[in-house]
Structures are given as C-alpha cells and as structure tokens.
PDB file of C-alpha atoms in Angstrom:
ATOM      1  CA  MET A   1      90.371 122.641  95.218  1.00 93.00           C
ATOM      2  CA  LYS A   2      89.796 119.323  93.215  1.00 97.00           C
ATOM      3  CA  GLY A   3      92.059 116.496  94.135  1.00 98.00           C
ATOM      4  CA  ILE A   4      92.496 112.706  94.437  1.00 98.00           C
ATOM      5  CA  LEU A   5      92.159 111.087  97.912  1.00 98.00           C
ATOM      6  CA  SER A   6      94.810 108.296  98.494  1.00 98.00           C
ATOM      7  CA  ILE A   7      94.202 105.922 101.533  1.00 98.00           C
ATOM      8  CA  GLN A   8      97.210 103.476 101.774  1.00 97.00           C
ATOM      9  CA  SER A   9     100.439 102.571 103.142  1.00 96.00           C
ATOM     10  CA  HIS A  10     103.386 105.186 103.564  1.00 97.00           C
ATOM     11  CA  VAL A  11     107.106 104.424 103.703  1.00 97.00           C
ATOM     12  CA  VAL A  12     109.608 106.936 104.944  1.00 98.00           C
ATOM     13  CA  PHE A  13     112.516 105.321 102.904  1.00 98.00           C
ATOM     14  CA  GLY A  14     111.897 104.582  99.216  1.00 96.00           C
ATOM     15  CA  HIS A  15     108.513 104.093  97.223  1.00 97.00           C
ATOM     16  CA  ALA A  16     105.708 101.844  98.098  1.00 96.00           C
ATOM     17  CA  GLY A  17     101.924 102.736  98.783  1.00 97.00           C
ATOM     18  CA  ASN A  18     101.376 106.500  98.927  1.00 98.00           C
ATOM     19  CA  SER A  19     105.265 107.032  98.581  1.00 97.00           C
ATOM     20  CA  SER A  20     104.802 105.321  95.272  1.00 98.00           C
ATOM     21  CA  ALA A  21     101.505 106.711  94.216  1.00 98.00           C
ATOM     22  CA  VAL A  22     101.360 110.359  95.531  1.00 98.00           C
ATOM     23  CA  PHE A  23     104.247 111.876  93.443  1.00 98.00           C
ATOM     24  CA  PRO A  24     103.234 110.445  90.120  1.00 98.00           C
ATOM     25  CA  ILE A  25      99.775 111.976  90.486  1.00 98.00           C
ATOM     26  CA  GLN A  26     101.289 115.088  91.248  1.00 98.00           C
ATOM     27  CA  ARG A  27     103.708 115.108  88.379  1.00 98.00           C
ATOM     28  CA  MET A  28     100.620 114.335  86.034  1.00 98.00           C
ATOM     29  CA  GLY A  29      99.307 117.797  87.475  1.00 98.00           C
ATOM     30  CA  LEU A  30      96.770 116.687  89.903  1.00 98.00           C
ATOM     31  CA  GLU A  31      96.541 117.159  93.733  1.00 98.00           C
ATOM     32  CA  VAL A  32      96.584 114.207  95.911  1.00 98.00           C
ATOM     33  CA  TRP A  33      95.123 114.317  99.607  1.00 98.00           C
ATOM     34  CA  PRO A  34      97.093 111.190 101.241  1.00 98.00           C
ATOM     35  CA  ILE A  35      95.798 109.481 104.245  1.00 98.00           C
ATOM     36  CA  HIS A  36      98.417 106.539 105.683  1.00 98.00           C
ATOM     37  CA  THR A  37      97.034 103.354 106.945  1.00 97.00           C
ATOM     38  CA  VAL A  38     100.431 102.469 108.166  1.00 96.00           C
ATOM     39  CA  GLN A  39     103.730 104.187 108.599  1.00 96.00           C
ATOM     40  CA  PHE A  40     106.816 102.253 108.195  1.00 96.00           C
ATOM     41  CA  SER A  41     110.630 102.993 107.966  1.00 97.00           C
ATOM     42  CA  ASN A  42     110.834 101.217 104.781  1.00 95.00           C
ATOM     43  CA  HIS A  43     108.888  98.331 102.844  1.00 93.00           C
ATOM     44  CA  THR A  44     108.489  95.051 104.390  1.00 89.00           C
ATOM     45  CA  GLN A  45     111.000  92.916 102.219  1.00 89.00           C
ATOM     46  CA  TYR A  46     113.900  94.203 103.607  1.00 93.00           C
ATOM     47  CA  PRO A  47     115.756  91.117 105.222  1.00 93.00           C
ATOM     48  CA  GLN A  48     116.596  93.717 108.067  1.00 96.00           C
ATOM     49  CA  GLY A  49     113.188  93.996 108.996  1.00 94.00           C
ATOM     50  CA  PHE A  50     111.470  97.516 109.211  1.00 95.00           C
ATOM     51  CA  THR A  51     109.984  99.498 112.198  1.00 97.00           C
ATOM     52  CA  GLY A  52     106.787 101.782 112.233  1.00 96.00           C
ATOM     53  CA  LYS A  53     103.143 101.032 112.983  1.00 94.00           C
ATOM     54  CA  SER A  54      99.551 100.698 111.733  1.00 93.00           C
ATOM     55  CA  PHE A  55      97.353 103.608 112.222  1.00 96.00           C
ATOM     56  CA  ASP A  56      93.696 103.048 113.956  1.00 95.00           C
ATOM     57  CA  SER A  57      90.788 102.974 111.874  1.00 97.00           C
ATOM     58  CA  ASN A  58      89.564 105.963 113.537  1.00 97.00           C
ATOM     59  CA  ASP A  59      92.479 108.023 112.367  1.00 97.00           C
ATOM     60  CA  ILE A  60      91.078 107.498 108.766  1.00 98.00           C
ATOM     61  CA  THR A  61      87.362 108.526 109.980  1.00 98.00           C
ATOM     62  CA  THR A  62      88.634 111.610 111.888  1.00 98.00           C
ATOM     63  CA  LEU A  63      90.526 112.914 108.804  1.00 98.00           C
ATOM     64  CA  ILE A  64      87.664 112.594 106.441  1.00 98.00           C
ATOM     65  CA  GLN A  65      85.487 114.503 109.073  1.00 98.00           C
ATOM     66  CA  GLY A  66      88.145 117.139 108.845  1.00 98.00           C
ATOM     67  CA  LEU A  67      87.953 117.201 105.128  1.00 98.00           C
ATOM     68  CA  ASN A  68      83.983 117.356 105.178  1.00 97.00           C
ATOM     69  CA  ASN A  69      84.665 120.326 107.882  1.00 98.00           C
ATOM     70  CA  ILE A  70      86.309 122.279 105.125  1.00 97.00           C
ATOM     71  CA  GLY A  71      83.880 121.315 102.192  1.00 96.00           C
ATOM     72  CA  GLN A  72      86.444 119.189 100.523  1.00 97.00           C
ATOM     73  CA  LEU A  73      84.586 116.056 100.084  1.00 97.00           C
ATOM     74  CA  ALA A  74      82.581 117.586  97.359  1.00 97.00           C
ATOM     75  CA  GLU A  75      85.817 118.325  95.526  1.00 98.00           C
ATOM     76  CA  CYS A  76      87.224 114.634  95.544  1.00 98.00           C
ATOM     77  CA  GLN A  77      87.448 113.384  92.277  1.00 98.00           C
ATOM     78  CA  ALA A  78      88.724 110.096  92.881  1.00 98.00           C
ATOM     79  CA  VAL A  79      89.279 107.807  96.110  1.00 98.00           C
ATOM     80  CA  ILE A  80      92.156 105.303  95.665  1.00 98.00           C
ATOM     81  CA  SER A  81      92.415 102.405  98.495  1.00 98.00           C
ATOM     82  CA  GLY A  82      95.588 100.495  98.797  1.00 97.00           C
ATOM     83  CA  TYR A  83      97.283  98.454 101.299  1.00 95.00           C
ATOM     84  CA  GLN A  84      94.659  98.253 104.734  1.00 96.00           C
ATOM     85  CA  GLY A  85      96.409  97.444 108.124  1.00 92.00           C
ATOM     86  CA  SER A  86      93.047  96.143 109.433  1.00 94.00           C
ATOM     87  CA  ALA A  87      89.812  94.949 108.623  1.00 95.00           C
ATOM     88  CA  GLU A  88      88.271  97.987 110.586  1.00 97.00           C
ATOM     89  CA  GLN A  89      90.314 100.324 108.196  1.00 97.00           C
ATOM     90  CA  CYS A  90      88.310  98.610 105.352  1.00 97.00           C
ATOM     91  CA  LEU A  91      85.405  99.695 106.901  1.00 97.00           C
ATOM     92  CA  ALA A  92      86.516 103.117 107.305  1.00 98.00           C
ATOM     93  CA  VAL A  93      87.154 103.480 103.615  1.00 98.00           C
ATOM     94  CA  ALA A  94      84.000 101.961 102.624  1.00 98.00           C
ATOM     95  CA  ASP A  95      82.329 104.896 104.614  1.00 98.00           C
ATOM     96  CA  ALA A  96      84.634 107.421 103.265  1.00 98.00           C
ATOM     97  CA  VAL A  97      83.511 106.518  99.676  1.00 98.00           C
ATOM     98  CA  LYS A  98      80.015 106.442 100.588  1.00 98.00           C
ATOM     99  CA  GLN A  99      80.175 110.057 102.106  1.00 98.00           C
ATOM    100  CA  ILE A 100      82.289 111.451  99.202  1.00 98.00           C
ATOM    101  CA  ARG A 101      79.605 109.742  96.542  1.00 98.00           C
ATOM    102  CA  GLN A 102      77.102 111.716  98.616  1.00 97.00           C
ATOM    103  CA  GLN A 103      78.513 114.887  97.765  1.00 96.00           C
ATOM    104  CA  ASN A 104      80.041 114.297  94.524  1.00 97.00           C
ATOM    105  CA  GLU A 105      78.430 111.349  92.516  1.00 96.00           C
ATOM    106  CA  SER A 106      80.944 111.577  89.875  1.00 97.00           C
ATOM    107  CA  ALA A 107      83.735 110.583  92.324  1.00 98.00           C
ATOM    108  CA  LEU A 108      85.524 107.561  91.004  1.00 98.00           C
ATOM    109  CA  TYR A 109      86.404 104.596  93.801  1.00 98.00           C
ATOM    110  CA  VAL A 110      89.541 102.791  92.534  1.00 98.00           C
ATOM    111  CA  CYS A 111      90.541  99.814  94.736  1.00 98.00           C
ATOM    112  CA  ASP A 112      93.699  98.307  94.814  1.00 98.00           C
ATOM    113  CA  PRO A 113      93.049  95.293  96.688  1.00 97.00           C
ATOM    114  CA  VAL A 114      96.448  94.515  98.081  1.00 95.00           C
ATOM    115  CA  MET A 115      96.448  91.032  99.532  1.00 91.00           C
ATOM    116  CA  GLY A 116      99.678  89.427  98.399  1.00 73.00           C
ATOM    117  CA  ASP A 117     101.016  87.303  95.413  1.00 70.00           C
ATOM    118  CA  PRO A 118     101.888  83.331  94.833  1.00 58.00           C
ATOM    119  CA  LYS A 119     105.353  83.768  96.051  1.00 61.00           C
ATOM    120  CA  LYS A 120     104.367  85.951  99.405  1.00 58.00           C
ATOM    121  CA  GLY A 121     100.936  84.328  99.759  1.00 54.00           C
ATOM    122  CA  CYS A 122      98.328  86.396 101.768  1.00 54.00           C
ATOM    123  CA  ILE A 123     100.331  89.619 103.423  1.00 69.00           C
ATOM    124  CA  VAL A 124      97.802  91.326 105.261  1.00 71.00           C
ATOM    125  CA  SER A 125      96.049  90.789 108.731  1.00 73.00           C
ATOM    126  CA  ASP A 126      93.273  88.843 109.649  1.00 77.00           C
ATOM    127  CA  GLY A 127      89.540  89.692 108.083  1.00 90.00           C
ATOM    128  CA  VAL A 128      91.548  92.264 105.643  1.00 93.00           C
ATOM    129  CA  ALA A 129      91.242  89.977 102.542  1.00 92.00           C
ATOM    130  CA  GLU A 130      87.548  89.152 103.361  1.00 95.00           C
ATOM    131  CA  GLN A 131      86.615  92.766 103.772  1.00 96.00           C
ATOM    132  CA  LEU A 132      88.317  93.866 100.532  1.00 97.00           C
ATOM    133  CA  ILE A 133      86.506  90.744  98.677  1.00 97.00           C
ATOM    134  CA  GLN A 134      83.026  91.289 100.548  1.00 96.00           C
ATOM    135  CA  ASN A 135      82.765  95.297 100.808  1.00 97.00           C
ATOM    136  CA  LEU A 136      85.363  97.250  99.127  1.00 98.00           C
ATOM    137  CA  MET A 137      85.780  95.620  95.613  1.00 98.00           C
ATOM    138  CA  PRO A 138      82.097  95.032  95.067  1.00 98.00           C
ATOM    139  CA  ILE A 139      81.529  98.983  95.546  1.00 98.00           C
ATOM    140  CA  ALA A 140      84.560 100.207  93.521  1.00 98.00           C
ATOM    141  CA  ASP A 141      84.293 101.548  89.867  1.00 98.00           C
ATOM    142  CA  VAL A 142      87.693 100.209  89.426  1.00 98.00           C
ATOM    143  CA  ILE A 143      89.663  97.395  90.833  1.00 98.00           C
ATOM    144  CA  VAL A 144      93.372  96.689  90.171  1.00 98.00           C
ATOM    145  CA  PRO A 145      94.143  93.291  91.373  1.00 97.00           C
ATOM    146  CA  ASN A 146      97.009  91.073  90.466  1.00 95.00           C
ATOM    147  CA  GLN A 147      96.298  87.493  89.229  1.00 95.00           C
ATOM    148  CA  PHE A 148      96.330  86.324  93.057  1.00 93.00           C
ATOM    149  CA  GLU A 149      94.051  88.865  94.055  1.00 95.00           C
ATOM    150  CA  LEU A 150      91.879  88.489  90.974  1.00 97.00           C
ATOM    151  CA  THR A 151      91.429  84.777  91.933  1.00 96.00           C
ATOM    152  CA  ALA A 152      90.591  85.771  95.373  1.00 95.00           C
ATOM    153  CA  PHE A 153      87.783  87.798  94.145  1.00 97.00           C
ATOM    154  CA  THR A 154      86.306  85.847  91.506  1.00 98.00           C
ATOM    155  CA  GLY A 155      87.122  82.360  92.996  1.00 97.00           C
ATOM    156  CA  MET A 156      88.440  81.431  89.569  1.00 97.00           C
ATOM    157  CA  ASP A 157      91.906  79.720  88.940  1.00 95.00           C
ATOM    158  CA  ILE A 158      94.010  81.337  86.057  1.00 95.00           C
ATOM    159  CA  HIS A 159      96.257  79.144  84.308  1.00 95.00           C
ATOM    160  CA  SER A 160      95.677  80.667  80.624  1.00 94.00           C
ATOM    161  CA  LEU A 161      94.621  83.592  78.762  1.00 95.00           C
ATOM    162  CA  ASN A 162      91.231  82.228  78.513  1.00 96.00           C
ATOM    163  CA  ASP A 163      90.739  81.822  82.355  1.00 97.00           C
ATOM    164  CA  ALA A 164      91.963  85.188  82.828  1.00 96.00           C
ATOM    165  CA  ILE A 165      89.414  86.645  80.316  1.00 97.00           C
ATOM    166  CA  ALA A 166      86.559  84.648  81.949  1.00 97.00           C
ATOM    167  CA  ALA A 167      87.885  85.690  85.518  1.00 98.00           C
ATOM    168  CA  CYS A 168      87.834  89.380  84.177  1.00 98.00           C
ATOM    169  CA  ASN A 169      84.272  88.863  83.168  1.00 98.00           C
ATOM    170  CA  LYS A 170      83.106  87.569  86.262  1.00 98.00           C
ATOM    171  CA  ALA A 171      84.761  90.578  88.157  1.00 98.00           C
ATOM    172  CA  LEU A 172      82.668  92.648  86.228  1.00 98.00           C
ATOM    173  CA  GLU A 173      79.545  91.069  87.147  1.00 98.00           C
ATOM    174  CA  LEU A 174      80.411  91.405  90.792  1.00 98.00           C
ATOM    175  CA  GLY A 175      80.325  95.298  90.533  1.00 98.00           C
ATOM    176  CA  PRO A 176      83.308  97.110  89.110  1.00 98.00           C
ATOM    177  CA  LYS A 177      83.088  98.910  85.921  1.00 98.00           C
ATOM    178  CA  ILE A 178      86.861  98.597  85.104  1.00 98.00           C
ATOM    179  CA  VAL A 179      89.223  95.716  85.779  1.00 98.00           C
ATOM    180  CA  LEU A 180      92.989  96.178  85.153  1.00 98.00           C
ATOM    181  CA  VAL A 181      94.923  93.386  86.059  1.00 98.00           C
ATOM    182  CA  LYS A 182      98.231  94.655  86.892  1.00 95.00           C
ATOM    183  CA  HIS A 183     100.231  91.448  86.457  1.00 92.00           C
ATOM    184  CA  LEU A 184      99.225  88.078  85.012  1.00 93.00           C
ATOM    185  CA  HIS A 185     102.054  85.799  85.807  1.00 89.00           C
ATOM    186  CA  SER A 186     100.533  82.564  84.423  1.00 87.00           C
ATOM    187  CA  ILE A 187     100.514  84.113  80.570  1.00 86.00           C
ATOM    188  CA  SER A 188     104.419  84.281  80.062  1.00 86.00           C
ATOM    189  CA  ASP A 189     107.589  84.028  81.809  1.00 83.00           C
ATOM    190  CA  GLU A 190     109.406  86.398  79.376  1.00 85.00           C
ATOM    191  CA  MET A 191     106.885  89.242  79.086  1.00 92.00           C
ATOM    192  CA  PHE A 192     105.124  91.143  81.782  1.00 93.00           C
ATOM    193  CA  SER A 193     101.265  90.716  80.969  1.00 95.00           C
ATOM    194  CA  SER A 194      98.605  92.885  82.014  1.00 97.00           C
ATOM    195  CA  ILE A 195      94.771  92.957  81.236  1.00 98.00           C
ATOM    196  CA  LEU A 196      92.192  95.686  80.902  1.00 98.00           C
ATOM    197  CA  ALA A 197      88.604  94.682  80.888  1.00 98.00           C
ATOM    198  CA  THR A 198      85.524  96.685  80.262  1.00 98.00           C
ATOM    199  CA  LYS A 199      81.895  96.048  79.006  1.00 96.00           C
ATOM    200  CA  GLU A 200      83.369  97.067  75.583  1.00 96.00           C
ATOM    201  CA  GLY A 201      85.830  94.208  75.772  1.00 97.00           C
ATOM    202  CA  CYS A 202      89.339  92.796  77.129  1.00 98.00           C
ATOM    203  CA  TYR A 203      92.758  94.109  76.124  1.00 98.00           C
ATOM    204  CA  LEU A 204      95.984  92.738  76.533  1.00 98.00           C
ATOM    205  CA  ILE A 205      99.387  94.521  76.920  1.00 97.00           C
ATOM    206  CA  GLN A 206     102.675  92.572  77.018  1.00 97.00           C
ATOM    207  CA  ARG A 207     105.950  94.251  77.608  1.00 95.00           C
ATOM    208  CA  PRO A 208     109.546  92.906  78.348  1.00 94.00           C
ATOM    209  CA  GLU A 209     110.063  91.488  82.004  1.00 92.00           C
ATOM    210  CA  LEU A 210     113.005  93.315  82.972  1.00 94.00           C
ATOM    211  CA  PRO A 211     115.336  91.085  85.105  1.00 92.00           C
ATOM    212  CA  PHE A 212     116.134  92.146  88.873  1.00 93.00           C
ATOM    213  CA  ASP A 213     118.041  90.577  91.462  1.00 91.00           C
ATOM    214  CA  LYS A 214     115.249  91.491  93.881  1.00 91.00           C
ATOM    215  CA  ALA A 215     111.867  92.501  92.552  1.00 89.00           C
ATOM    216  CA  PRO A 216     110.937  96.190  93.057  1.00 94.00           C
ATOM    217  CA  VAL A 217     108.191  96.697  95.810  1.00 94.00           C
ATOM    218  CA  GLY A 218     105.418  99.515  95.000  1.00 95.00           C
ATOM    219  CA  VAL A 219     105.342  98.716  91.299  1.00 96.00           C
ATOM    220  CA  GLY A 220     101.259  98.114  91.710  1.00 96.00           C
ATOM    221  CA  ASP A 221     100.969 101.301  93.794  1.00 97.00           C
ATOM    222  CA  LEU A 222     102.569 103.006  90.839  1.00 98.00           C
ATOM    223  CA  ILE A 223     100.211 101.374  88.243  1.00 98.00           C
ATOM    224  CA  SER A 224      97.025 102.319  90.306  1.00 98.00           C
ATOM    225  CA  GLY A 225      98.255 105.887  90.740  1.00 98.00           C
ATOM    226  CA  ILE A 226      98.893 106.751  87.361  1.00 98.00           C
ATOM    227  CA  PHE A 227      95.764 104.658  86.062  1.00 98.00           C
ATOM    228  CA  THR A 228      93.642 106.837  88.120  1.00 98.00           C
ATOM    229  CA  ALA A 229      95.274 110.224  87.286  1.00 98.00           C
ATOM    230  CA  CYS A 230      94.558 109.264  83.656  1.00 98.00           C
ATOM    231  CA  LEU A 231      91.219 108.722  84.056  1.00 98.00           C
ATOM    232  CA  VAL A 232      90.714 111.718  86.209  1.00 98.00           C
ATOM    233  CA  LYS A 233      92.048 113.817  83.325  1.00 98.00           C
ATOM    234  CA  GLY A 234      89.529 112.346  80.842  1.00 98.00           C
ATOM    235  CA  ARG A 235      91.283 109.891  79.413  1.00 98.00           C
ATOM    236  CA  SER A 236      89.412 106.833  78.011  1.00 98.00           C
ATOM    237  CA  PRO A 237      89.953 103.454  80.025  1.00 98.00           C
ATOM    238  CA  LEU A 238      91.939 102.367  76.905  1.00 98.00           C
ATOM    239  CA  GLU A 239      94.136 105.202  76.569  1.00 98.00           C
ATOM    240  CA  ALA A 240      94.796 105.194  80.492  1.00 98.00           C
ATOM    241  CA  PHE A 241      95.710 101.708  80.230  1.00 98.00           C
ATOM    242  CA  ALA A 242      98.474 102.092  77.592  1.00 98.00           C
ATOM    243  CA  HIS A 243      99.658 105.160  79.016  1.00 98.00           C
ATOM    244  CA  THR A 244     100.017 103.374  82.157  1.00 98.00           C
ATOM    245  CA  ASN A 245     101.818 100.622  81.057  1.00 98.00           C
ATOM    246  CA  ASN A 246     104.267 102.742  78.854  1.00 98.00           C
ATOM    247  CA  ALA A 247     104.768 104.905  81.955  1.00 98.00           C
ATOM    248  CA  VAL A 248     105.419 102.276  84.659  1.00 98.00           C
ATOM    249  CA  TYR A 249     107.815 100.388  81.938  1.00 98.00           C
ATOM    250  CA  GLY A 250     109.587 103.725  81.587  1.00 98.00           C
ATOM    251  CA  VAL A 251     110.302 104.107  85.427  1.00 98.00           C
ATOM    252  CA  MET A 252     111.334 100.347  85.805  1.00 97.00           C
ATOM    253  CA  GLU A 253     113.782 100.744  82.949  1.00 97.00           C
ATOM    254  CA  VAL A 254     115.562 103.807  84.601  1.00 98.00           C
ATOM    255  CA  THR A 255     115.439 102.099  87.877  1.00 98.00           C
ATOM    256  CA  LYS A 256     117.047  98.925  86.188  1.00 97.00           C
ATOM    257  CA  ALA A 257     119.798 101.086  84.398  1.00 96.00           C
ATOM    258  CA  HIS A 258     120.955 102.568  87.835  1.00 96.00           C
ATOM    259  CA  GLY A 259     120.960  99.035  89.494  1.00 95.00           C
ATOM    260  CA  GLU A 260     118.647  99.824  91.853  1.00 94.00           C
ATOM    261  CA  TRP A 261     116.067  97.736  93.917  1.00 90.00           C
ATOM    262  CA  GLU A 262     113.942 100.920  95.274  1.00 97.00           C
ATOM    263  CA  LEU A 263     111.904 102.383  92.542  1.00 98.00           C
ATOM    264  CA  MET A 264     113.563 105.380  91.065  1.00 97.00           C
ATOM    265  CA  THR A 265     110.410 107.254  90.547  1.00 97.00           C
ATOM    266  CA  VAL A 266     111.779 110.776  90.901  1.00 97.00           C
ATOM    267  CA  LEU A 267     114.893 110.309  88.600  1.00 97.00           C
ATOM    268  CA  GLY A 268     112.177 108.661  86.041  1.00 98.00           C
ATOM    269  CA  GLN A 269     109.565 111.136  86.402  1.00 98.00           C
ATOM    270  CA  ASP A 270     109.731 112.539  82.620  1.00 98.00           C
ATOM    271  CA  GLU A 271     108.492 108.771  81.799  1.00 98.00           C
ATOM    272  CA  ILE A 272     105.267 109.432  83.715  1.00 98.00           C
ATOM    273  CA  VAL A 273     104.475 112.106  81.766  1.00 98.00           C
ATOM    274  CA  ASN A 274     106.058 111.641  78.219  1.00 98.00           C
ATOM    275  CA  PRO A 275     107.006 107.554  78.321  1.00 98.00           C
ATOM    276  CA  SER A 276     109.739 106.845  75.846  1.00 98.00           C
ATOM    277  CA  HIS A 277     107.897 103.440  74.986  1.00 97.00           C
ATOM    278  CA  SER A 278     104.791 102.704  73.171  1.00 98.00           C
ATOM    279  CA  PHE A 279     103.643  98.901  73.581  1.00 98.00           C
ATOM    280  CA  ALA A 280     100.917  97.479  71.356  1.00 97.00           C
ATOM    281  CA  THR A 281      97.521  97.201  72.912  1.00 97.00           C
ATOM    282  CA  ASP A 282      95.563  93.891  71.720  1.00 96.00           C
ATOM    283  CA  LYS A 283      92.040  93.156  71.679  1.00 97.00           C
ATOM    284  CA  ILE A 284      91.516  89.662  72.914  1.00 96.00           C
ATOM    285  CA  ALA A 285      87.686  89.426  73.625  1.00 93.00           C
TER     286      ALA A 285
END
C-alpha cells in the first residue's frame, strides 16, 4: 500500500501539525502514515496553556524500523516533516529520508521548516533551527517556509517582491528543487501573498486576507499537506500551487463564516477537493 509519511506535531483538540495535514491528504484520496513528534492537548497559542509532551527521537527511529520490517518504506511516495521537538528528532528525520530514498528513489521529501514568524520569533527548542537550516532543508526536494523561515535559510532580508524573488532563487541554489513560500507578510497588508519558485521561474498568488480576531493556527500545515498531495497525485508544481491556495482559502472562508479560531477542516472538506475560488497565478520572474 502506497502512502505519505508525515512526521510532525499532533494536537488532540483542533487542527495543527498532523491534525491539520492528515485528513486533507486522505480527503484527496491518499494514504497517510503519521508519526507524531509531540502530542499536546491543544495548540500552544491558547492563553490557558496546553498539556502533553515531546517524544524521544528514538521513537521516530523505532517506528521507521517497524515500517521497514513490513516492507513499506519502498511504498512511501513522500515524506513530510513539520514541527520538530528537538535537534535529535531532526537527525532522525534525515535518517528516515535517507532510508526511504534508498528503497524508493522517486520518493519526495517535503520540508516545512517550522521555526516561527516575525510576531512570535523562533518558537522551537535549542538546536532545531540550526538542524533545519543545515541538514533538513538542503536535502529536501520541496521546502515550504514562511518569510521568516526563508530569511533564516538564505540569510537574506525580505522587504519587497524583488527581495523575495532573490531569496527564492538563493534557496534553490542551496538544494531544494521547489520553494513554496506560504506567506510573504512584507508584500501586502491587504492580501495574503504566496510565491512558488522552480527552475522554470517564480510565480505569485495573492488572495484576500480574511480578518480574524485571533489568527488560526495550523494553516501552514494545511498548505504543506495539500501541496504534497497534489504533487504525489501527479500535478505539476504550478497546478499544485494554484490548487493549494484555492483550497486553503476555501477552508479559511468556512472557518471565518462560523466565527471559529480553530480551522474548520472537516466542515470545509469539499473545498479541499473542489475549491470554490480560483485566484490568478502571475509569473513574476
């Protein structure tokens, strides 16, 4: 049985990490094998706090070995990595990617390099950002950073669209074949801006920035999950980029309409497969 391995956080309530990515991938008709790096009661932005724990890196290694024992690593079509709870977990992810590529050289590695954002700063444990920058992002086929994470990877500050294009091209030189910048906050205050960069060029999609009293969490995980599913299903990077933006906006619109903070992924599931909106894709370089 072919499937996508997703190694990231999990929350019992709500949608973040695997809780945000797994169901959308399944809704698109693909199998998902989730490995949780942490398990929390809820995402970390609740003022009441959260409970739970981070798992040991050996837990990842052991589960990968179990999949290997039953011959499933060769059936892995893609690996997604998201939030990592420790530097050691990053090393375990790198080893998992290596093992899978040895058995299936066509398997994609999609790295969502969760580090933080301008408002929150770096939100990961000591050593994680360094491991992402030095060991995981360079070996990925696809990276899905926000602007903060793209700057951390390339060392390039971004204040304009031209800066973003230059940083994307720099990122392509560092190893990845596809760069999907899931949010460029410096480009516009009114529009949600996202860039796709490949060797063929750079493309921009802008969609309305829906106003929320508190910003929903797990949107980036939703983006990386849907984008990966599109690629695995054989869509071109440009097709996957357009579908992902349209689908995520649809889920966000449903969430906004119900006055919720947590993503209404289940209620908005039809948007994942057949989005109601179609935003323009512009080639910018």
